[in-house]
Short mmCIF file of C-alpha atoms in Angstrom, two decimals:
data_model
loop_
_atom_site.label_atom_id
_atom_site.label_comp_id
_atom_site.label_asym_id
_atom_site.label_seq_id
_atom_site.Cartn_x
_atom_site.Cartn_y
_atom_site.Cartn_z
CA MET A 1 -38.87 -43.63 172.60
CA ASN A 2 -40.13 -46.87 172.06
CA ILE A 3 -43.78 -48.52 170.78
CA THR A 4 -45.55 -49.87 173.89
CA LEU A 5 -47.16 -53.26 173.57
CA GLU A 6 -50.51 -51.72 174.03
CA GLN A 7 -49.64 -49.15 171.05
CA ALA A 8 -48.70 -52.26 168.96
CA GLU A 9 -51.92 -54.36 169.87
CA LYS A 10 -53.93 -51.13 169.08
CA ALA A 11 -52.24 -51.21 165.66
CA ILE A 12 -52.40 -54.93 164.91
CA GLN A 13 -56.33 -55.00 165.96
CA GLU A 14 -57.18 -51.62 163.49
CA ALA A 15 -55.03 -53.60 160.71
CA LYS A 16 -56.80 -56.92 161.19
CA ALA A 17 -60.30 -55.06 160.92
CA LYS A 18 -59.18 -53.48 157.84
CA ALA A 19 -57.80 -56.78 156.76
CA ALA A 20 -61.51 -58.11 157.05
CA GLU A 21 -63.05 -55.06 155.63
CA ILE A 22 -61.09 -55.96 152.44
CA ASP A 23 -61.57 -59.51 152.42
CA THR A 24 -57.91 -60.66 152.88
CA LYS A 25 -56.03 -62.61 155.47
CA MET A 26 -52.97 -61.24 156.78
CA ASN A 27 -49.57 -61.69 158.59
CA ILE A 28 -49.14 -58.79 160.94
CA ALA A 29 -45.78 -57.95 162.23
CA ILE A 30 -44.93 -54.80 164.67
CA VAL A 31 -41.26 -54.08 165.53
CA ASP A 32 -40.15 -51.50 168.16
CA GLY A 33 -37.48 -48.92 167.54
CA GLY A 34 -34.64 -51.07 167.77
CA ALA A 35 -36.26 -53.10 164.85
CA ASN A 36 -37.11 -56.02 167.33
CA LEU A 37 -40.02 -57.85 167.22
CA VAL A 38 -43.40 -57.00 169.47
CA ALA A 39 -46.54 -58.39 168.54
CA PHE A 40 -47.14 -60.62 165.54
CA THR A 41 -50.82 -61.91 164.24
CA ARG A 42 -51.47 -64.70 161.77
CA MET A 43 -55.04 -64.45 160.71
CA ASP A 44 -56.62 -68.05 159.95
CA GLY A 45 -55.86 -69.10 156.48
CA ALA A 46 -53.25 -66.20 155.52
CA TRP A 47 -50.13 -67.39 153.64
CA LEU A 48 -47.54 -69.22 155.37
CA GLY A 49 -44.89 -67.85 153.27
CA SER A 50 -46.15 -64.45 154.30
CA LEU A 51 -45.06 -64.69 157.96
CA ASP A 52 -41.51 -63.96 157.21
CA ILE A 53 -42.15 -61.41 154.81
CA SER A 54 -44.29 -59.52 157.24
CA ILE A 55 -41.45 -59.54 159.89
CA LYS A 56 -38.74 -58.50 157.22
CA LYS A 57 -41.25 -55.77 155.97
CA ALA A 58 -41.43 -54.06 159.37
CA LYS A 59 -37.79 -54.19 160.01
CA THR A 60 -36.82 -53.12 156.58
CA ALA A 61 -39.35 -50.27 157.47
CA ARG A 62 -37.65 -48.94 160.74
CA PHE A 63 -34.20 -49.87 159.26
CA PHE A 64 -34.50 -46.83 156.70
CA ASP A 65 -37.48 -45.09 158.51
CA MET A 66 -39.40 -44.96 155.02
CA ASP A 67 -42.07 -47.46 153.81
CA THR A 68 -40.74 -50.49 152.15
CA GLY A 69 -41.93 -49.68 148.41
CA ILE A 70 -39.91 -46.54 148.43
CA VAL A 71 -36.78 -48.77 149.26
CA GLY A 72 -37.55 -51.16 146.53
CA SER A 73 -38.09 -48.22 143.98
CA LEU A 74 -34.44 -47.48 144.62
CA SER A 75 -33.42 -51.38 144.49
CA GLN A 76 -34.33 -52.12 140.93
CA PRO A 77 -31.64 -53.33 138.39
CA GLY A 78 -29.88 -50.11 137.44
CA GLY A 79 -31.18 -48.13 140.37
CA PRO A 80 -29.04 -46.84 143.18
CA LEU A 81 -29.62 -49.36 145.54
CA PHE A 82 -29.74 -52.23 143.68
CA ASN A 83 -29.71 -55.48 145.57
CA ILE A 84 -29.55 -53.77 148.98
CA GLU A 85 -32.04 -56.97 149.97
CA HIS A 86 -28.88 -59.08 150.79
CA SER A 87 -27.98 -56.90 154.02
CA ASN A 88 -29.23 -57.22 157.55
CA SER A 89 -30.12 -60.82 156.73
CA GLY A 90 -32.55 -60.21 154.20
CA LEU A 91 -35.04 -57.36 153.41
CA ILE A 92 -38.10 -57.06 151.80
CA THR A 93 -38.80 -54.09 149.87
CA PHE A 94 -42.03 -53.71 148.04
CA PRO A 95 -45.06 -52.39 149.77
CA GLY A 96 -46.56 -53.26 153.12
CA GLY A 97 -44.05 -52.06 155.62
CA ILE A 98 -44.56 -48.33 157.19
CA PRO A 99 -42.57 -46.53 159.94
CA ILE A 100 -45.21 -45.92 163.21
CA LYS A 101 -44.60 -42.41 164.60
CA ASN A 102 -46.08 -41.08 168.15
CA ALA A 103 -47.97 -37.45 168.59
CA GLU A 104 -44.72 -35.83 167.98
CA GLY A 105 -43.78 -37.41 165.07
CA THR A 106 -41.05 -39.35 166.24
CA ILE A 107 -40.56 -42.73 164.88
CA ILE A 108 -41.28 -45.49 167.76
CA GLY A 109 -41.31 -48.58 165.64
CA ALA A 110 -42.76 -49.89 162.27
CA ILE A 111 -45.44 -52.33 160.82
CA GLY A 112 -45.20 -54.97 158.59
CA VAL A 113 -48.03 -56.69 156.44
CA SER A 114 -48.02 -59.43 154.34
CA GLY A 115 -50.77 -62.12 152.70
CA SER A 116 -52.45 -59.90 149.58
CA SER A 117 -51.48 -57.99 146.93
CA VAL A 118 -48.77 -55.65 147.99
CA GLU A 119 -51.38 -52.59 147.27
CA ASN A 120 -53.65 -54.55 149.62
CA ASP A 121 -50.99 -55.06 152.10
CA HIS A 122 -50.05 -51.30 152.13
CA THR A 123 -53.50 -50.32 152.90
CA VAL A 124 -53.80 -52.67 155.98
CA ALA A 125 -50.15 -51.51 156.93
CA GLU A 126 -51.42 -48.16 156.91
CA ALA A 127 -54.68 -48.72 158.77
CA GLY A 128 -52.37 -50.02 161.82
CA ALA A 129 -49.79 -47.18 161.50
CA LYS A 130 -52.54 -44.64 161.76
CA ALA A 131 -53.88 -46.05 164.82
CA ILE A 132 -51.19 -45.06 167.10
CA MET B 1 -55.97 -79.57 162.92
CA ASN B 2 -54.40 -76.53 163.92
CA ILE B 3 -55.01 -73.47 166.49
CA THR B 4 -56.99 -70.87 165.14
CA LEU B 5 -55.82 -67.28 166.06
CA GLU B 6 -58.90 -66.75 168.44
CA GLN B 7 -57.62 -69.80 170.40
CA ALA B 8 -53.76 -68.54 170.49
CA GLU B 9 -55.04 -65.03 171.33
CA LYS B 10 -56.79 -66.49 174.25
CA ALA B 11 -53.68 -68.43 175.36
CA ILE B 12 -51.65 -65.22 175.25
CA GLN B 13 -53.95 -63.36 177.39
CA GLU B 14 -54.28 -66.03 179.87
CA ALA B 15 -50.76 -66.25 180.09
CA LYS B 16 -50.40 -62.25 180.05
CA ALA B 17 -52.56 -62.17 183.17
CA LYS B 18 -50.59 -65.12 184.77
CA ALA B 19 -47.54 -63.24 184.14
CA ALA B 20 -49.02 -60.05 185.63
CA GLU B 21 -50.03 -62.12 188.77
CA ILE B 22 -46.74 -63.44 189.52
CA ASP B 23 -44.97 -59.92 188.51
CA THR B 24 -43.14 -60.99 185.89
CA LYS B 25 -42.71 -59.50 182.17
CA MET B 26 -42.66 -62.31 179.28
CA ASN B 27 -42.15 -62.87 176.16
CA ILE B 28 -45.23 -65.55 174.59
CA ALA B 29 -45.24 -67.09 171.02
CA ILE B 30 -47.79 -69.66 170.01
CA VAL B 31 -47.03 -71.76 167.24
CA ASP B 32 -49.33 -74.09 165.07
CA GLY B 33 -49.16 -77.79 164.20
CA GLY B 34 -46.69 -77.22 161.50
CA ALA B 35 -44.48 -75.11 164.24
CA ASN B 36 -45.21 -71.88 162.42
CA LEU B 37 -45.71 -68.77 164.41
CA VAL B 38 -49.48 -67.55 164.76
CA ALA B 39 -49.04 -64.94 167.24
CA PHE B 40 -46.36 -63.57 169.84
CA THR B 41 -46.28 -60.86 172.19
CA ARG B 42 -43.37 -59.00 174.17
CA MET B 43 -44.47 -57.40 177.27
CA ASP B 44 -43.11 -53.97 178.21
CA GLY B 45 -39.58 -54.09 179.58
CA ALA B 46 -39.31 -57.98 178.86
CA TRP B 47 -35.65 -59.17 178.40
CA LEU B 48 -34.94 -58.51 174.57
CA GLY B 49 -32.97 -61.78 174.33
CA SER B 50 -36.22 -63.85 175.55
CA LEU B 51 -37.89 -62.93 171.96
CA ASP B 52 -36.09 -65.66 170.26
CA ILE B 53 -35.99 -68.00 173.04
CA SER B 54 -39.85 -68.04 173.76
CA ILE B 55 -40.48 -68.88 169.71
CA LYS B 56 -37.54 -71.24 169.79
CA LYS B 57 -39.46 -73.01 173.10
CA ALA B 58 -42.83 -72.92 171.21
CA LYS B 59 -41.14 -74.68 168.21
CA THR B 60 -39.22 -77.32 170.10
CA ALA B 61 -42.27 -78.19 172.03
CA ARG B 62 -44.47 -78.82 168.99
CA PHE B 63 -41.54 -80.58 167.02
CA PHE B 64 -41.22 -83.51 169.50
CA ASP B 65 -44.92 -82.81 171.30
CA MET B 66 -43.35 -82.69 174.67
CA ASP B 67 -42.45 -80.12 177.33
CA THR B 68 -39.20 -78.49 176.35
CA GLY B 69 -38.00 -79.53 179.69
CA ILE B 70 -38.30 -82.86 179.11
CA VAL B 71 -36.27 -82.67 176.06
CA GLY B 72 -33.64 -81.01 178.08
CA SER B 73 -33.37 -83.63 180.60
CA LEU B 74 -32.29 -85.88 177.80
CA SER B 75 -29.90 -83.64 175.83
CA GLN B 76 -27.42 -83.22 178.90
CA PRO B 77 -23.84 -84.57 178.28
CA GLY B 78 -23.87 -88.38 178.42
CA GLY B 79 -27.47 -88.12 177.72
CA PRO B 80 -29.53 -89.92 174.55
CA LEU B 81 -29.94 -86.55 173.00
CA PHE B 82 -26.95 -84.25 173.81
CA ASN B 83 -26.87 -81.31 171.60
CA ILE B 84 -29.84 -81.93 169.84
CA GLU B 85 -30.15 -78.12 170.47
CA HIS B 86 -28.15 -77.73 166.98
CA SER B 87 -30.54 -79.00 165.02
CA ASN B 88 -33.56 -77.36 163.31
CA SER B 89 -31.92 -73.90 163.31
CA GLY B 90 -31.76 -74.09 166.96
CA LEU B 91 -33.73 -75.49 169.76
CA ILE B 92 -34.08 -74.01 173.06
CA THR B 93 -34.83 -77.43 175.52
CA PHE B 94 -35.06 -75.84 179.18
CA PRO B 95 -38.93 -75.68 180.58
CA GLY B 96 -41.13 -73.00 179.18
CA GLY B 97 -42.54 -74.47 176.03
CA ILE B 98 -45.49 -76.73 176.27
CA PRO B 99 -47.68 -78.76 173.53
CA ILE B 100 -51.37 -77.28 173.23
CA LYS B 101 -54.55 -79.78 172.75
CA ASN B 102 -57.68 -79.10 172.01
CA ALA B 103 -60.77 -80.90 173.81
CA GLU B 104 -60.01 -84.13 172.38
CA GLY B 105 -56.44 -84.30 173.39
CA THR B 106 -54.90 -83.85 169.67
CA ILE B 107 -51.85 -81.31 169.73
CA ILE B 108 -53.00 -78.24 167.73
CA GLY B 109 -50.02 -76.21 168.56
CA ALA B 110 -47.46 -74.88 171.34
CA ILE B 111 -47.06 -72.36 173.71
CA GLY B 112 -43.42 -70.82 174.37
CA VAL B 113 -42.65 -68.34 177.37
CA SER B 114 -39.47 -66.77 178.51
CA GLY B 115 -38.70 -63.56 180.36
CA SER B 116 -38.22 -65.04 184.16
CA SER B 117 -36.73 -68.06 186.07
CA VAL B 118 -37.36 -71.71 183.96
CA GLU B 119 -40.38 -72.27 186.86
CA ASN B 120 -41.84 -69.00 186.55
CA ASP B 121 -41.72 -69.34 182.57
CA HIS B 122 -43.15 -72.90 182.65
CA THR B 123 -45.96 -71.65 185.00
CA VAL B 124 -47.12 -68.83 182.33
CA ALA B 125 -46.62 -71.21 179.86
CA GLU B 126 -49.02 -73.72 181.80
CA ALA B 127 -51.44 -70.88 182.12
CA GLY B 128 -51.54 -70.48 178.31
CA ALA B 129 -51.76 -74.13 177.40
CA LYS B 130 -54.75 -74.58 179.61
CA ALA B 131 -56.76 -71.67 177.81
CA ILE B 132 -57.77 -73.70 175.25
CA MET C 1 -33.33 -44.31 176.16
CA ASN C 2 -30.17 -44.94 174.32
CA ILE C 3 -26.73 -44.60 174.75
CA THR C 4 -25.01 -42.02 172.87
CA LEU C 5 -22.35 -42.14 170.30
CA GLU C 6 -20.35 -39.74 172.59
CA GLN C 7 -20.95 -41.99 175.46
CA ALA C 8 -19.94 -45.22 173.83
CA GLU C 9 -16.69 -43.32 172.44
CA LYS C 10 -15.95 -42.55 175.93
CA ALA C 11 -16.41 -45.95 177.35
CA ILE C 12 -14.33 -47.30 174.74
CA GLN C 13 -11.81 -44.90 175.76
CA GLU C 14 -11.59 -45.89 179.10
CA ALA C 15 -11.45 -49.70 178.25
CA LYS C 16 -8.89 -49.19 176.06
CA ALA C 17 -6.67 -47.27 178.56
CA LYS C 18 -7.47 -49.88 181.07
CA ALA C 19 -6.50 -52.72 178.67
CA ALA C 20 -3.15 -50.95 177.96
CA GLU C 21 -2.72 -50.76 181.70
CA ILE C 22 -2.97 -54.44 182.33
CA ASP C 23 -1.02 -54.84 179.19
CA THR C 24 -3.40 -56.69 177.07
CA LYS C 25 -5.12 -56.23 173.13
CA MET C 26 -8.84 -56.27 173.16
CA ASN C 27 -12.04 -56.20 170.85
CA ILE C 28 -14.08 -53.84 172.40
CA ALA C 29 -17.91 -53.49 171.40
CA ILE C 30 -20.66 -51.32 172.37
CA VAL C 31 -24.54 -51.93 171.50
CA ASP C 32 -27.72 -49.46 172.00
CA GLY C 33 -30.65 -50.61 174.03
CA GLY C 34 -31.96 -52.56 170.97
CA ALA C 35 -28.65 -54.55 171.26
CA ASN C 36 -27.52 -52.98 167.76
CA LEU C 37 -23.74 -52.07 167.53
CA VAL C 38 -22.86 -48.38 168.02
CA ALA C 39 -18.98 -48.59 168.19
CA PHE C 40 -16.49 -51.13 167.87
CA THR C 41 -12.57 -51.14 167.97
CA ARG C 42 -9.98 -53.72 167.60
CA MET C 43 -6.69 -53.07 169.09
CA ASP C 44 -3.37 -53.62 167.04
CA GLY C 45 -2.84 -57.46 167.41
CA ALA C 46 -5.90 -58.41 169.15
CA TRP C 47 -6.92 -62.12 168.38
CA LEU C 48 -9.29 -61.74 165.48
CA GLY C 49 -11.79 -64.47 166.61
CA SER C 50 -12.33 -62.30 169.76
CA LEU C 51 -14.32 -59.41 167.25
CA ASP C 52 -17.26 -61.75 166.81
CA ILE C 53 -17.05 -62.67 170.66
CA SER C 54 -16.76 -59.19 172.03
CA ILE C 55 -20.09 -58.12 169.92
CA LYS C 56 -21.75 -61.31 170.98
CA LYS C 57 -20.91 -60.45 174.59
CA ALA C 58 -22.43 -57.20 174.33
CA LYS C 59 -25.33 -58.34 172.86
CA THR C 60 -26.11 -60.95 175.42
CA ALA C 61 -25.32 -58.53 178.12
CA ARG C 62 -28.41 -56.37 176.87
CA PHE C 63 -30.47 -59.27 175.64
CA PHE C 64 -30.53 -60.38 179.43
CA ASP C 65 -29.80 -56.97 181.27
CA MET C 66 -26.78 -58.67 183.45
CA ASP C 67 -23.10 -59.79 182.97
CA THR C 68 -22.44 -62.45 180.71
CA GLY C 69 -20.68 -64.37 183.15
CA ILE C 70 -24.21 -64.81 185.27
CA VAL C 71 -26.07 -66.29 182.22
CA GLY C 72 -22.69 -68.69 182.00
CA SER C 73 -23.30 -69.67 185.58
CA LEU C 74 -26.76 -70.77 184.58
CA SER C 75 -26.06 -72.47 181.38
CA GLN C 76 -23.89 -75.15 182.60
CA PRO C 77 -24.70 -78.99 182.01
CA GLY C 78 -27.58 -79.59 184.18
CA GLY C 79 -28.09 -76.16 185.17
CA PRO C 80 -31.50 -74.17 184.41
CA LEU C 81 -30.37 -72.39 181.03
CA PHE C 82 -28.30 -75.23 179.58
CA ASN C 83 -27.44 -74.36 175.69
CA ILE C 84 -29.04 -71.26 175.75
CA GLU C 85 -26.06 -70.14 173.62
CA HIS C 86 -28.13 -71.35 170.63
CA SER C 87 -30.71 -68.61 170.75
CA ASN C 88 -30.19 -65.26 169.48
CA SER C 89 -27.91 -66.23 166.56
CA GLY C 90 -25.55 -67.28 169.10
CA LEU C 91 -24.59 -66.11 172.61
CA ILE C 92 -21.46 -65.68 174.51
CA THR C 93 -21.99 -66.59 178.30
CA PHE C 94 -18.46 -66.29 179.67
CA PRO C 95 -17.43 -62.93 181.33
CA GLY C 96 -16.59 -59.57 179.64
CA GLY C 97 -20.07 -58.56 178.77
CA ILE C 98 -21.67 -55.90 180.96
CA PRO C 99 -24.83 -53.55 180.92
CA ILE C 100 -24.53 -50.03 181.08
CA LYS C 101 -26.50 -47.76 182.79
CA ASN C 102 -27.29 -44.03 182.66
CA ALA C 103 -26.99 -41.72 185.87
CA GLU C 104 -30.61 -42.71 186.83
CA GLY C 105 -29.86 -46.62 186.68
CA THR C 106 -31.62 -47.23 183.32
CA ILE C 107 -29.74 -49.52 180.93
CA ILE C 108 -29.11 -48.07 177.85
CA GLY C 109 -26.77 -50.19 176.32
CA ALA C 110 -24.29 -52.72 177.03
CA ILE C 111 -20.13 -53.29 176.33
CA GLY C 112 -18.71 -56.56 175.43
CA VAL C 113 -14.95 -57.30 175.62
CA SER C 114 -12.59 -60.02 174.18
CA GLY C 115 -8.74 -60.72 173.73
CA SER C 116 -7.56 -61.83 176.90
CA SER C 117 -8.44 -64.03 180.08
CA VAL C 118 -12.25 -63.45 180.97
CA GLU C 119 -11.05 -62.04 184.30
CA ASN C 120 -9.14 -59.56 182.46
CA ASP C 121 -11.91 -59.09 179.72
CA HIS C 122 -14.43 -58.49 182.67
CA THR C 123 -12.12 -55.97 184.20
CA VAL C 124 -11.62 -53.93 180.91
CA ALA C 125 -15.57 -54.05 180.33
CA GLU C 126 -16.34 -53.16 183.90
CA ALA C 127 -13.84 -50.15 182.97
CA GLY C 128 -15.41 -49.09 180.16
CA ALA C 129 -18.98 -49.43 181.66
CA LYS C 130 -18.25 -47.16 184.77
CA ALA C 131 -17.43 -44.19 182.41
CA ILE C 132 -20.74 -43.57 181.78
CA MET D 1 0.60 -54.68 155.81
CA ASN D 2 -2.39 -53.85 157.38
CA ILE D 3 -4.19 -50.73 158.53
CA THR D 4 -3.67 -49.77 162.23
CA LEU D 5 -6.13 -48.90 164.65
CA GLU D 6 -4.62 -45.51 165.00
CA GLN D 7 -5.16 -44.99 161.06
CA ALA D 8 -8.72 -46.64 161.27
CA GLU D 9 -9.54 -43.85 164.11
CA LYS D 10 -8.22 -41.02 161.92
CA ALA D 11 -10.16 -42.09 158.94
CA ILE D 12 -13.53 -42.40 161.06
CA GLN D 13 -12.50 -39.22 162.21
CA GLU D 14 -12.22 -37.39 158.90
CA ALA D 15 -15.51 -39.14 157.82
CA LYS D 16 -17.50 -38.18 160.64
CA ALA D 17 -16.01 -34.43 159.99
CA LYS D 18 -17.09 -34.87 156.36
CA ALA D 19 -20.58 -36.09 157.16
CA ALA D 20 -21.32 -33.37 159.48
CA GLU D 21 -20.13 -30.77 157.05
CA ILE D 22 -22.83 -32.22 154.53
CA ASP D 23 -25.72 -32.70 157.20
CA THR D 24 -25.63 -36.38 156.96
CA LYS D 25 -25.86 -39.18 159.82
CA MET D 26 -23.47 -42.10 158.81
CA ASN D 27 -22.82 -45.55 159.90
CA ILE D 28 -18.86 -45.95 159.22
CA ALA D 29 -16.89 -49.18 159.02
CA ILE D 30 -13.42 -49.91 158.69
CA VAL D 31 -11.78 -53.40 157.93
CA ASP D 32 -8.39 -54.31 157.68
CA GLY D 33 -6.23 -56.17 154.82
CA GLY D 34 -7.98 -59.47 155.81
CA ALA D 35 -11.24 -57.90 155.51
CA ASN D 36 -12.01 -58.41 159.29
CA LEU D 37 -13.86 -55.07 160.97
CA VAL D 38 -10.89 -52.75 162.92
CA ALA D 39 -13.52 -49.93 163.94
CA PHE D 40 -16.97 -48.79 163.53
CA THR D 41 -19.07 -45.93 164.52
CA ARG D 42 -22.90 -45.30 164.29
CA MET D 43 -23.83 -41.38 164.71
CA ASP D 44 -26.73 -40.67 166.62
CA GLY D 45 -29.87 -40.90 164.56
CA ALA D 46 -28.14 -42.88 161.77
CA TRP D 47 -30.29 -45.40 159.94
CA LEU D 48 -30.49 -48.69 161.99
CA GLY D 49 -30.05 -51.03 158.73
CA SER D 50 -27.16 -49.13 157.42
CA LEU D 51 -25.19 -50.42 160.07
CA ASP D 52 -24.85 -53.85 158.20
CA ILE D 53 -24.53 -51.93 154.78
CA SER D 54 -21.55 -49.93 156.22
CA ILE D 55 -19.86 -53.39 157.01
CA LYS D 56 -20.73 -55.16 154.01
CA LYS D 57 -19.25 -52.13 151.62
CA ALA D 58 -16.23 -52.13 153.54
CA LYS D 59 -15.76 -55.93 153.14
CA THR D 60 -16.86 -55.91 149.55
CA ALA D 61 -14.44 -53.08 148.81
CA ARG D 62 -11.19 -55.30 150.30
CA PHE D 63 -12.82 -58.46 148.98
CA PHE D 64 -12.23 -57.20 145.28
CA ASP D 65 -9.75 -54.37 145.73
CA MET D 66 -12.28 -51.99 144.07
CA ASP D 67 -14.79 -49.38 145.03
CA THR D 68 -18.07 -50.93 145.56
CA GLY D 69 -19.85 -48.81 142.89
CA ILE D 70 -17.55 -50.43 140.33
CA VAL D 71 -18.46 -54.13 141.40
CA GLY D 72 -22.21 -52.75 141.24
CA SER D 73 -21.55 -51.80 137.56
CA LEU D 74 -20.66 -55.21 137.07
CA SER D 75 -23.22 -57.25 138.86
CA GLN D 76 -26.44 -55.85 137.07
CA PRO D 77 -28.91 -58.24 134.96
CA GLY D 78 -27.29 -59.12 131.85
CA GLY D 79 -23.57 -58.32 133.42
CA PRO D 80 -20.74 -60.35 133.76
CA LEU D 81 -21.10 -60.58 137.85
CA PHE D 82 -24.85 -60.60 137.86
CA ASN D 83 -25.79 -61.52 141.39
CA ILE D 84 -22.36 -61.90 143.08
CA GLU D 85 -23.99 -60.25 146.19
CA HIS D 86 -25.16 -63.91 147.15
CA SER D 87 -21.29 -64.54 148.07
CA ASN D 88 -19.29 -64.06 150.89
CA SER D 89 -22.40 -63.88 153.54
CA GLY D 90 -23.81 -60.97 151.05
CA LEU D 91 -22.20 -58.22 149.58
CA ILE D 92 -23.22 -54.52 149.11
CA THR D 93 -22.12 -53.51 145.47
CA PHE D 94 -23.56 -49.77 145.33
CA PRO D 95 -21.45 -46.76 146.05
CA GLY D 96 -19.77 -46.05 149.83
CA GLY D 97 -17.14 -48.59 149.94
CA ILE D 98 -13.69 -47.98 149.22
CA PRO D 99 -9.98 -49.36 149.57
CA ILE D 100 -7.64 -47.61 151.72
CA LYS D 101 -4.01 -47.56 150.62
CA ASN D 102 -0.76 -46.63 152.63
CA ALA D 103 1.74 -44.20 151.20
CA GLU D 104 3.16 -46.53 149.23
CA GLY D 105 0.04 -47.62 147.34
CA THR D 106 -0.63 -50.88 148.85
CA ILE D 107 -3.87 -51.79 149.98
CA ILE D 108 -4.11 -52.29 153.89
CA GLY D 109 -7.93 -52.34 154.19
CA ALA D 110 -11.24 -50.64 153.23
CA ILE D 111 -13.69 -48.27 154.41
CA GLY D 112 -17.50 -48.80 154.05
CA VAL D 113 -20.38 -45.88 154.95
CA SER D 114 -23.99 -45.83 154.72
CA GLY D 115 -26.79 -43.50 155.79
CA SER D 116 -27.64 -41.42 153.03
CA SER D 117 -27.60 -40.97 149.24
CA VAL D 118 -24.96 -43.38 147.39
CA GLU D 119 -23.36 -40.22 146.26
CA ASN D 120 -23.12 -38.48 149.82
CA ASP D 121 -21.90 -42.19 151.16
CA HIS D 122 -19.34 -42.25 148.75
CA THR D 123 -18.56 -38.84 149.34
CA VAL D 124 -17.84 -39.56 153.02
CA ALA D 125 -15.99 -42.64 152.47
CA GLU D 126 -13.66 -40.80 150.14
CA ALA D 127 -12.73 -38.24 152.97
CA GLY D 128 -12.18 -41.06 155.38
CA ALA D 129 -10.17 -43.06 152.80
CA LYS D 130 -7.88 -40.19 151.73
CA ALA D 131 -7.13 -39.44 155.86
CA ILE D 132 -4.64 -42.27 155.42
#
């Protein structure tokens, strides 16, 4: 069960609308169930360094089927997953990556958003994930 | 002078329409003047390995401001640019990457397409590049 | 539609049996529909350098949904896909990688075999692919 | 003295049985004395991101001939091996990687397990290591 391009485009559209609503400029990435990129959008003026971060957030969310911020809460110094970010050619473990589920609750991909505060990144990712 | 997201989306839309018209499934990538990804689309069922190739084609076209196939004609054994593909974390030098110019003829980005024969890849990339 | 571990293990078992039958020592890798590793086996005494090659062959076969040798016939100097091996963090484009299909003919993964001549590698991969 | 494939397969079989017993889905990797992969298994539905982590845990355990969790206790901020994870193309230093010894106590390889809590990962790795 993989996200379709049509679903990915809808998620990006909703994420972009939310980003504009809260006056931010975002990089938005969608990966499929195999953690491979399906669609990507960089809004004009969005941070260039957030390009890679948004893709890594989407991959991280699908790699572990959870919000990236949860992984981050476990990977702090002294935490059980300290330095997990060294795996998989680099993870991003702060908020902004969210798994995408279909109507039956099966994970079919993930969205990653980067370009503002991690709170805003998460808000925009949530808007995209909910569009499916 | 950089391609805008709106222009990139228009290029992808035209490229997708051409891909459908000639019955192919494509990966389509747009980079800006800095050779950084602006937008990406993988059509349902398109080759997974063409994901990376489409992005590398777009980057290659902007790196040298010429069609990727031209670079490839110079990078053959015995040619002046033999094995240039080893640079820049990997180039793709067969057809399917084309610089994108604005109305004044200034290069503002590039498009890379991969998913079928190199002739079809080039045809679809041309449809996208001409949309600007 | 992804290959299951049970199917992957069956493919490896058949490939190993064929490898023993023709008196070779092989590295055998199985990837799923997302080109991610599902199972891997290195027979005692098999070439160490073939470890990575077998995995790259499996990935290459799934990346382009064709036997790796076909990609290689197109990537020769002067050919349409010259130096495609620079994409996707490295491809292997000589024989030994074969897509795996289910009973309905849908590609659900791929097998990659390395450790002997490319003819033997292909023969062993075929035995594995046919097991599904 | 290297682990044989037969031993590696036995270790994976025992690890899989333990993983099923405690109701988890694991990625299980076995490396030999040279820290090179011998066998790998990803159970259906196991986290995709744990694929790379299980292999890195097995390598880390053999690189330093100790449980990965011990390395992690030394690599915390202020600790003597802080950020050792940057070496060897990436280490994983939380529990789940264990050296494998033969009957004479000589280290002949290592097992790495990932897919659940680090406690569960370690439990499953121990079941595999003890099988030899």
